[in-house]
PDB file of C-alpha atoms in Angstrom:
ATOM      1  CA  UNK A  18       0.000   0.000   0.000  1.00 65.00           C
ATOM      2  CA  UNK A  19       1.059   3.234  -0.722  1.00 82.00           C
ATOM      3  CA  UNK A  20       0.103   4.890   2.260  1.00 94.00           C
ATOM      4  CA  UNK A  21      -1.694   8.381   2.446  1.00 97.00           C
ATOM      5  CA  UNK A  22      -0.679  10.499   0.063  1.00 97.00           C
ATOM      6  CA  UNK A  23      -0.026  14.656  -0.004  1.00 98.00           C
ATOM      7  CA  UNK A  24       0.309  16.845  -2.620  1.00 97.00           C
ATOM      8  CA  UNK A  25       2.173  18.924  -2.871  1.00 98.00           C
ATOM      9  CA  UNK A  26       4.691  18.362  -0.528  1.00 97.00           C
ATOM     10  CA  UNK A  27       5.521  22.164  -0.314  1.00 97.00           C
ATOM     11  CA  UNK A  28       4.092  25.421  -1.474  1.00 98.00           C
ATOM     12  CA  UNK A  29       4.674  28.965  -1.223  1.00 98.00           C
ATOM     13  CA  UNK A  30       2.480  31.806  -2.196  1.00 97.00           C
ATOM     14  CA  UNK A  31       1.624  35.157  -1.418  1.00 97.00           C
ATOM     15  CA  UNK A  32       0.020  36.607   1.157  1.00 97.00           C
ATOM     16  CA  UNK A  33      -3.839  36.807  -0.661  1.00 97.00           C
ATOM     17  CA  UNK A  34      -3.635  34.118  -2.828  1.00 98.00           C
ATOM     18  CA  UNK A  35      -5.718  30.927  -2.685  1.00 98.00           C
ATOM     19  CA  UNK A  36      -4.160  27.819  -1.381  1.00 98.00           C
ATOM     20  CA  UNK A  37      -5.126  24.320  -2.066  1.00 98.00           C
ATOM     21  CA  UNK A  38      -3.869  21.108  -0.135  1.00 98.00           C
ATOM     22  CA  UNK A  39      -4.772  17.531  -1.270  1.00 98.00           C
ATOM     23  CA  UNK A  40      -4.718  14.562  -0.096  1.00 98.00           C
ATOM     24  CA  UNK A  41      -5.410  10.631  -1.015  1.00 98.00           C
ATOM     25  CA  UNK A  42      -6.650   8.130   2.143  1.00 97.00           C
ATOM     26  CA  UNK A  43      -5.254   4.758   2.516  1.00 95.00           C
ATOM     27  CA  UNK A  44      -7.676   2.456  -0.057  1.00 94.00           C
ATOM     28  CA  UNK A  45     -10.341   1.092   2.752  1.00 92.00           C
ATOM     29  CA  UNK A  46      -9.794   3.678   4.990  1.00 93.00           C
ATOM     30  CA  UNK A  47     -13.101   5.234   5.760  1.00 91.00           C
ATOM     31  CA  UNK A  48     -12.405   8.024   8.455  1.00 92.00           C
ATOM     32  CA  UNK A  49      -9.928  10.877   7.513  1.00 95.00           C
ATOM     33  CA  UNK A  50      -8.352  13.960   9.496  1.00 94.00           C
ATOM     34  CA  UNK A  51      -6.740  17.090   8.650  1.00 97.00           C
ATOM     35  CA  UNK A  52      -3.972  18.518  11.394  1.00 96.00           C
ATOM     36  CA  UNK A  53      -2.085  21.847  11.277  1.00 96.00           C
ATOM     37  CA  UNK A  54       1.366  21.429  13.351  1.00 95.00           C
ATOM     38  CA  UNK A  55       3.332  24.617  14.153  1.00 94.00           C
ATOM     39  CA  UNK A  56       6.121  25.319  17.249  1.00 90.00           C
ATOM     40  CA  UNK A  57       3.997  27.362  18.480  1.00 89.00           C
ATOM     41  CA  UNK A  58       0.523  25.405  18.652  1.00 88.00           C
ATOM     42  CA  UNK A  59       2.097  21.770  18.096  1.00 89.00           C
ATOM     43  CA  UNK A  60      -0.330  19.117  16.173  1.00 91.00           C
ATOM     44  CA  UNK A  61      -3.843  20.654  16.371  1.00 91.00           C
ATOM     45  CA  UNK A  62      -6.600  19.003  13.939  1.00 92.00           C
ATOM     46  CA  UNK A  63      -8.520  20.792  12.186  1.00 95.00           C
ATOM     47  CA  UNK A  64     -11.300  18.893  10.653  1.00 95.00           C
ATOM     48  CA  UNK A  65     -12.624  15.010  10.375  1.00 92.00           C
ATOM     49  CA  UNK A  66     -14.301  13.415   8.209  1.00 94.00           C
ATOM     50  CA  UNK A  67     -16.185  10.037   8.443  1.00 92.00           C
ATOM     51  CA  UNK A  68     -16.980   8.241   5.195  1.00 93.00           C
ATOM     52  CA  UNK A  69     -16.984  11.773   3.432  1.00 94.00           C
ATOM     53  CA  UNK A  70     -19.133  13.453   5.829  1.00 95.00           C
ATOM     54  CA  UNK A  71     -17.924  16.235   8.068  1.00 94.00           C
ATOM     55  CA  UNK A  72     -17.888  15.396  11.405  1.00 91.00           C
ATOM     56  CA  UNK A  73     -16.013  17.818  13.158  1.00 89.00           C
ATOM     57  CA  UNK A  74     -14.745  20.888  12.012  1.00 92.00           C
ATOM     58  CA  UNK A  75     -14.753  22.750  15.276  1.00 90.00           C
ATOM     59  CA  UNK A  76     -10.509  23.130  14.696  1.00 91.00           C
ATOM     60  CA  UNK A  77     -11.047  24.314  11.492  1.00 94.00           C
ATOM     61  CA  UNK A  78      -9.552  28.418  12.465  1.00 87.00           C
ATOM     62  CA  UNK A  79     -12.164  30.817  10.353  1.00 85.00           C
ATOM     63  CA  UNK A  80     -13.860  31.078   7.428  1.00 91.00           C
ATOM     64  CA  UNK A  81     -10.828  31.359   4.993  1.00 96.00           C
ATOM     65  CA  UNK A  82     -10.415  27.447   5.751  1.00 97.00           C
ATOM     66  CA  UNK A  83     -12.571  24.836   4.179  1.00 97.00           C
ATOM     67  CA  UNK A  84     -12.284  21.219   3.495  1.00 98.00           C
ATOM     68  CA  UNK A  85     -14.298  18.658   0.936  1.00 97.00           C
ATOM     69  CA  UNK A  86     -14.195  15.516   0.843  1.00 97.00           C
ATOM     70  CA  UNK A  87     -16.001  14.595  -2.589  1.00 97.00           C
ATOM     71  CA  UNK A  88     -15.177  10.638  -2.329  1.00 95.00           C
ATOM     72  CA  UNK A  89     -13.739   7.617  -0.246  1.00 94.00           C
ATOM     73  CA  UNK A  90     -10.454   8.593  -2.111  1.00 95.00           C
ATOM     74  CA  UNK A  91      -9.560  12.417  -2.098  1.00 97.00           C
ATOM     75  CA  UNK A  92      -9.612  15.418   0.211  1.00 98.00           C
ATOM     76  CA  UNK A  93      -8.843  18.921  -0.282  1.00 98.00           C
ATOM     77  CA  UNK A  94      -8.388  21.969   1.974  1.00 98.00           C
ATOM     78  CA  UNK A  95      -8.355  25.404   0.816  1.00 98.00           C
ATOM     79  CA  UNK A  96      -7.271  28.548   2.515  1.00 97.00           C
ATOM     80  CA  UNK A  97      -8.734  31.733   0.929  1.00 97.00           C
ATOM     81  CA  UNK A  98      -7.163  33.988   1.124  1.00 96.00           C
ATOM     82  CA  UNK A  99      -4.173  32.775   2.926  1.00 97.00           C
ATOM     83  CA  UNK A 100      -2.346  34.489   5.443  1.00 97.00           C
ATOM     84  CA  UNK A 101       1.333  34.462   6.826  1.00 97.00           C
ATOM     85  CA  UNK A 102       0.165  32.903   9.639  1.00 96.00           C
ATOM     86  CA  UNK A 103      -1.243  30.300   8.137  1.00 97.00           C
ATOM     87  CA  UNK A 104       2.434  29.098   7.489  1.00 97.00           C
ATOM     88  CA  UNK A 105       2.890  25.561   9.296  1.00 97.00           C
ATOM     89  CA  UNK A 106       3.051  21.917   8.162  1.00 98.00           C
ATOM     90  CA  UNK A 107      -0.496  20.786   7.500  1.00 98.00           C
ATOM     91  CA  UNK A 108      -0.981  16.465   7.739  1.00 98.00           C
ATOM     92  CA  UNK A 109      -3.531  14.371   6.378  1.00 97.00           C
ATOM     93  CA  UNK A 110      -4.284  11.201   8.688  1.00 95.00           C
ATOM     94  CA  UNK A 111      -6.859   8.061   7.711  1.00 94.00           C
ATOM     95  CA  UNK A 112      -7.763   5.336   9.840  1.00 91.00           C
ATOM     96  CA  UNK A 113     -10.340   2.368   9.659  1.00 86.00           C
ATOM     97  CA  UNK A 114     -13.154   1.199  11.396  1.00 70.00           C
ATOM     98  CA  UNK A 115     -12.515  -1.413  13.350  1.00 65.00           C
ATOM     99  CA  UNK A 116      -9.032  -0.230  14.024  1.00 64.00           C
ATOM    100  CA  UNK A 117     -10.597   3.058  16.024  1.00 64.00           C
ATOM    101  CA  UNK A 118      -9.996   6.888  15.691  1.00 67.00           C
ATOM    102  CA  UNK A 119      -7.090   6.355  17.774  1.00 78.00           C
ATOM    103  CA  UNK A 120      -4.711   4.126  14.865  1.00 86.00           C
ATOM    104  CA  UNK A 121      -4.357   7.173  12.332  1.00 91.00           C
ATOM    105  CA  UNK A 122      -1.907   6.598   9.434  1.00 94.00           C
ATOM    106  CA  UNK A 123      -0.316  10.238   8.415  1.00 96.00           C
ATOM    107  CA  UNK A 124       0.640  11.197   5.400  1.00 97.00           C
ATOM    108  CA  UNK A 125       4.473  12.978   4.871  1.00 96.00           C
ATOM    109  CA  UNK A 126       2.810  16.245   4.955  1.00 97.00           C
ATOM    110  CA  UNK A 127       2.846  19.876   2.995  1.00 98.00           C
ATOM    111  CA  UNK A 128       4.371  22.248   4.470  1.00 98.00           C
ATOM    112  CA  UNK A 129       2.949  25.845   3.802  1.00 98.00           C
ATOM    113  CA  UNK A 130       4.972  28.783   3.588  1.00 98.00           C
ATOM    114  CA  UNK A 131       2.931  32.322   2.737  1.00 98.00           C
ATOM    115  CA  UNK A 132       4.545  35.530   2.473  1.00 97.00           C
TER     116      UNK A 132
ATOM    117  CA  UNK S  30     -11.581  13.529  27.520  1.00 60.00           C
ATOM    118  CA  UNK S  31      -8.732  11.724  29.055  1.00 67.00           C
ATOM    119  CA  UNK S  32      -5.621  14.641  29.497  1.00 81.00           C
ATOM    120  CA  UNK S  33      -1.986  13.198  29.173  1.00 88.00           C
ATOM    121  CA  UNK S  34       0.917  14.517  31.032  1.00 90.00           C
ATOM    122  CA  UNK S  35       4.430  13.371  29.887  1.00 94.00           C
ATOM    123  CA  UNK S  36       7.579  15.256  30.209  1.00 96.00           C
ATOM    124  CA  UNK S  37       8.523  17.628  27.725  1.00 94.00           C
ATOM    125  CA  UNK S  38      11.936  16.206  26.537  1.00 96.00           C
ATOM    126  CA  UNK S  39      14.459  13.653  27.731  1.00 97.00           C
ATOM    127  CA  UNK S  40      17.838  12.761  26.636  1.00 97.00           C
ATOM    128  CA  UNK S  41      19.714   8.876  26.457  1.00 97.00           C
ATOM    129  CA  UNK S  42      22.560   8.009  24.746  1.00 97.00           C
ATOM    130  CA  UNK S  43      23.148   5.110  22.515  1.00 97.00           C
ATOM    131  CA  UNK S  44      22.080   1.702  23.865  1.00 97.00           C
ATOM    132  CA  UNK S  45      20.740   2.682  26.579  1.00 97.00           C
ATOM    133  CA  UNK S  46      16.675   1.470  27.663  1.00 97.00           C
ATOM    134  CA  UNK S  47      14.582   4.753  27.104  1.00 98.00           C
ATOM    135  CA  UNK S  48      10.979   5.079  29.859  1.00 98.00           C
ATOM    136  CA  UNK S  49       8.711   7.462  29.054  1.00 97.00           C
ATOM    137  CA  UNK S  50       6.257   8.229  31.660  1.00 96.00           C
ATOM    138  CA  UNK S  51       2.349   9.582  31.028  1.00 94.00           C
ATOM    139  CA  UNK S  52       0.091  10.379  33.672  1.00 93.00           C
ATOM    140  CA  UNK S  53      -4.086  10.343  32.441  1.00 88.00           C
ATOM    141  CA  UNK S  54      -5.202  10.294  35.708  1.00 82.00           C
ATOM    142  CA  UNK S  55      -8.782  10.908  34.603  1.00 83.00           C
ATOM    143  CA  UNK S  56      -8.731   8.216  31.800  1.00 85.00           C
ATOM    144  CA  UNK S  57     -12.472   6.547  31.074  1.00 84.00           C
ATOM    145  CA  UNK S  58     -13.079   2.383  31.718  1.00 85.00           C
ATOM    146  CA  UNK S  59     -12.902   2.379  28.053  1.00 83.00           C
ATOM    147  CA  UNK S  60     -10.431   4.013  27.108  1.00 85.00           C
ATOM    148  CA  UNK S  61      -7.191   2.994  25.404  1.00 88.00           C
ATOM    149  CA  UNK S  62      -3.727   4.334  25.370  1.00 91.00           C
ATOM    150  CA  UNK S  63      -1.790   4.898  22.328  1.00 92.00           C
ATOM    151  CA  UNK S  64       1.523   5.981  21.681  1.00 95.00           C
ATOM    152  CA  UNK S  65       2.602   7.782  18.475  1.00 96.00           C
ATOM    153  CA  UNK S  66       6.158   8.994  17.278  1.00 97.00           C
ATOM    154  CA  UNK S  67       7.098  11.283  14.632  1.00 97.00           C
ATOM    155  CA  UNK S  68      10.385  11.996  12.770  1.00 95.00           C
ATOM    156  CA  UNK S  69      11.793  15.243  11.954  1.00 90.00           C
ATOM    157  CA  UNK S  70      10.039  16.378   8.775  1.00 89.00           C
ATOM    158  CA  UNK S  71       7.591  13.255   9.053  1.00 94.00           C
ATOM    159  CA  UNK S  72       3.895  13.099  10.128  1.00 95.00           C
ATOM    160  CA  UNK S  73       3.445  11.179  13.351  1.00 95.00           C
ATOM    161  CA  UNK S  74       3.502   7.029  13.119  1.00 95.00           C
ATOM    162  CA  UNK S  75       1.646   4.756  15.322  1.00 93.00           C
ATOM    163  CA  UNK S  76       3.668   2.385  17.604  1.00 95.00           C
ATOM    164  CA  UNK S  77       1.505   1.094  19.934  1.00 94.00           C
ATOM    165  CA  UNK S  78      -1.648   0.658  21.596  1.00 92.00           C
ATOM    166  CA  UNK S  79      -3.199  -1.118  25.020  1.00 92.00           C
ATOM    167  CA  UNK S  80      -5.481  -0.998  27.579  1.00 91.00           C
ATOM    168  CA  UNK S  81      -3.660  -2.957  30.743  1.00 88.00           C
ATOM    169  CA  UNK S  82      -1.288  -4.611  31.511  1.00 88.00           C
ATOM    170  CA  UNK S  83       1.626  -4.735  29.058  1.00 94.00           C
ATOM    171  CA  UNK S  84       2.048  -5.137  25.476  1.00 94.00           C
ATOM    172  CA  UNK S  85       4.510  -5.057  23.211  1.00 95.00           C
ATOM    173  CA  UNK S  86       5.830  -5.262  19.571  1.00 94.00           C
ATOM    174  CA  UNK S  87       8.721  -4.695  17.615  1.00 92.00           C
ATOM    175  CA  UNK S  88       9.226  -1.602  18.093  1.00 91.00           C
ATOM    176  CA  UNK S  89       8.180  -0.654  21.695  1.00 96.00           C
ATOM    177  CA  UNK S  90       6.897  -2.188  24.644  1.00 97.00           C
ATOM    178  CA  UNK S  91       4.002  -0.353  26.980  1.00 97.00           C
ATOM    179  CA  UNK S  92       3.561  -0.982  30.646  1.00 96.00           C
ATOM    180  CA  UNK S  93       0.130  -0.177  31.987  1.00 95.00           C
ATOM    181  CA  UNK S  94      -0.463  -0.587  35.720  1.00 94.00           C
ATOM    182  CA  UNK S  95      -3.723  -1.814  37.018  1.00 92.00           C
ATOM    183  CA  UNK S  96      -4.958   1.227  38.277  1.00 91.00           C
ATOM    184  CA  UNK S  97      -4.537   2.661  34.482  1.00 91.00           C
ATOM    185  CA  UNK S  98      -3.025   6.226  35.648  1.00 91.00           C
ATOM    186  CA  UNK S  99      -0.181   5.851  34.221  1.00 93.00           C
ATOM    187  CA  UNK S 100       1.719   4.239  31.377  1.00 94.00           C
ATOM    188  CA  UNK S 101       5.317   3.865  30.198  1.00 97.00           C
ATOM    189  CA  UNK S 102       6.475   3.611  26.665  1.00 97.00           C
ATOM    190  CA  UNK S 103       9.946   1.424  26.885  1.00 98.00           C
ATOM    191  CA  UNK S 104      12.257   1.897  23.618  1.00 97.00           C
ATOM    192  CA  UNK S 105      14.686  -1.059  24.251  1.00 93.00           C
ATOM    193  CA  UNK S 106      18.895  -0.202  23.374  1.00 93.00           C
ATOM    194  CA  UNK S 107      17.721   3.279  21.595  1.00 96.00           C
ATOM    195  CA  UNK S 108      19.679   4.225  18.935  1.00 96.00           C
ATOM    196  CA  UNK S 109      20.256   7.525  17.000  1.00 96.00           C
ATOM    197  CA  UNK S 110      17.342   6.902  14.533  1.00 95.00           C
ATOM    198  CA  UNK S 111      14.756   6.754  17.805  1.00 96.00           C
ATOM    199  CA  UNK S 112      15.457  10.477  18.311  1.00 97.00           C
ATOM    200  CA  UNK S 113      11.703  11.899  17.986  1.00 97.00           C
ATOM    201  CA  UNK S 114       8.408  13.274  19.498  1.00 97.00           C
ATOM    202  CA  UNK S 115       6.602  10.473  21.020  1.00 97.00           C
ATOM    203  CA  UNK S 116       2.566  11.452  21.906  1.00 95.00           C
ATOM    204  CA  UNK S 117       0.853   9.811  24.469  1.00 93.00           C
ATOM    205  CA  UNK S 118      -2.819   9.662  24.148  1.00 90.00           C
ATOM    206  CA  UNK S 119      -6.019   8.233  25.923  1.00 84.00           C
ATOM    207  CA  UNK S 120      -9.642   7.805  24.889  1.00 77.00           C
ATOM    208  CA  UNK S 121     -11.209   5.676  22.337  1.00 68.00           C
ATOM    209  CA  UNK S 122     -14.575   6.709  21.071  1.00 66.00           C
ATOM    210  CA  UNK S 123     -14.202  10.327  20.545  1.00 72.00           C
ATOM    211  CA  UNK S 124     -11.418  12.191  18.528  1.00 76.00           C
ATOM    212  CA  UNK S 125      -8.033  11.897  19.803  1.00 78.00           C
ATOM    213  CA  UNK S 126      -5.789  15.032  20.762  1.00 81.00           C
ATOM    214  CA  UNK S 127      -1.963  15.453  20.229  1.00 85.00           C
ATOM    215  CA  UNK S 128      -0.473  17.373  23.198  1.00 82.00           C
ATOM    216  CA  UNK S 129       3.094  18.574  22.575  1.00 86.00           C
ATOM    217  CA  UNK S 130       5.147  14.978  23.215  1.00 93.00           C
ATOM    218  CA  UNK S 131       8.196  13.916  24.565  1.00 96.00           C
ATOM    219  CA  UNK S 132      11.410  15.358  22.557  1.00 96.00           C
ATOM    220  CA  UNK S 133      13.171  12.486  22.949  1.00 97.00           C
ATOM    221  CA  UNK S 134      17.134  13.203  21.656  1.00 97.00           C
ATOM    222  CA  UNK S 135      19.613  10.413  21.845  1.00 97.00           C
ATOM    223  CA  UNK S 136      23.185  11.333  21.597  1.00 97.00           C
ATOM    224  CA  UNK S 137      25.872   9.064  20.431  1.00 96.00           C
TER     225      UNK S 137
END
């Protein structure tokens, strides 16, 4: 198995501009998460989804953030517009029923740099 | 929620046997306790999981005393490569939360 997947692996824009982050679950995997880590904050997470419903995006910092899941296979979150201090490392995680919310398999990561 | 304590960083040295301590005093009947640890530049990997007792695998063992307070994660002759972050957590039903870790650096 490939493992979860992130593209792309880094980005930098400009302050304003539109960000997109994407990401591709484990095959089977039916439960996906989106974390933010930064020195400051460490590994917060941001939203999770649960066979490509939304169930809690309470982490998820304002309205310039939003995440879709359109299928069991790929997840994207946007930041519009972005912000320097949106600059971090943002994961994608999956995990499988059965296995619990607690057995997460991350992905490498894309780590965000705005100016 | 079950809240973790664990010490903020530690330092071994080559070969030595590595215990990290977590306290989660207030940790549920059903709750498990699961250890994570993440690389420099890597997202966090899963290691190991239980619920009493102790259990271990290749990589780690966990030691879980019967009043469930506490836990340690034992990394057995670290080397250089087992310098990480290692998260304890505890719960089971509802979403899990990363605290800051245990900088664990291991010099040669």
């Amino acid at each position: 198995d490939a493992g979860v997947i992130q593209s792309p692996r880094h980005e930098v824009t400009e302050m304003g501009q539109e960000v997109t982050l994407r990401c591709k679950p484990i095959s089977g995997h039916n439960s996906l998460f989106w974390y933010r880590q930064t020195m400051m904050r460490g590994l917060e997470l941001l939203i999770y989804f649960n066979n490509n419903v939304p169930i809690d995006d309470s982490g998820m910092p304002e309205d310039r953030f939003s995440a879709k899941m359109p299928n069991a296979s790929f997840s994207t979150l946007k930041i519009q517009p972005s912000e320097p201090r949106d600059s971090a490392v943002y994961f994608c995680a999956s995990s499988l029923v059965g296995q619990g919310l607690y057995e997460q398999y991350f992905g490498p990561g894309t780590r965000l740099t705005v100016t | 929620l079950a809240k973790t304590t664990q010490p903020i960083s530690m330092d071994s040295y080559e070969g030595q046997e590595v215990n990290i301590t977590c306290s989660h005093n207030n940790i549920a009947t059903n709750d498990y306790i699961t250890w994570y640890q993440q690389f420099p530049s890597q997202g966090p990997r899963f290691i190991i999981q239980g619920y009493k007792t102790k259990v271990t695998n290749e990589v780690a063992s966990l030691f879980i005393p019967a009043d469930r307070k506490s836990s340690t994660l034992s990394l057995p002759r670290v080397s250089l490569s087992d310098t990480a972050v290692y998260y304890c957590l505890g719960g089971g039903s509802y979403i899990p939360t990363f605290g800051r870790g245990t900088s664990l650096i291991v010099h040669p």
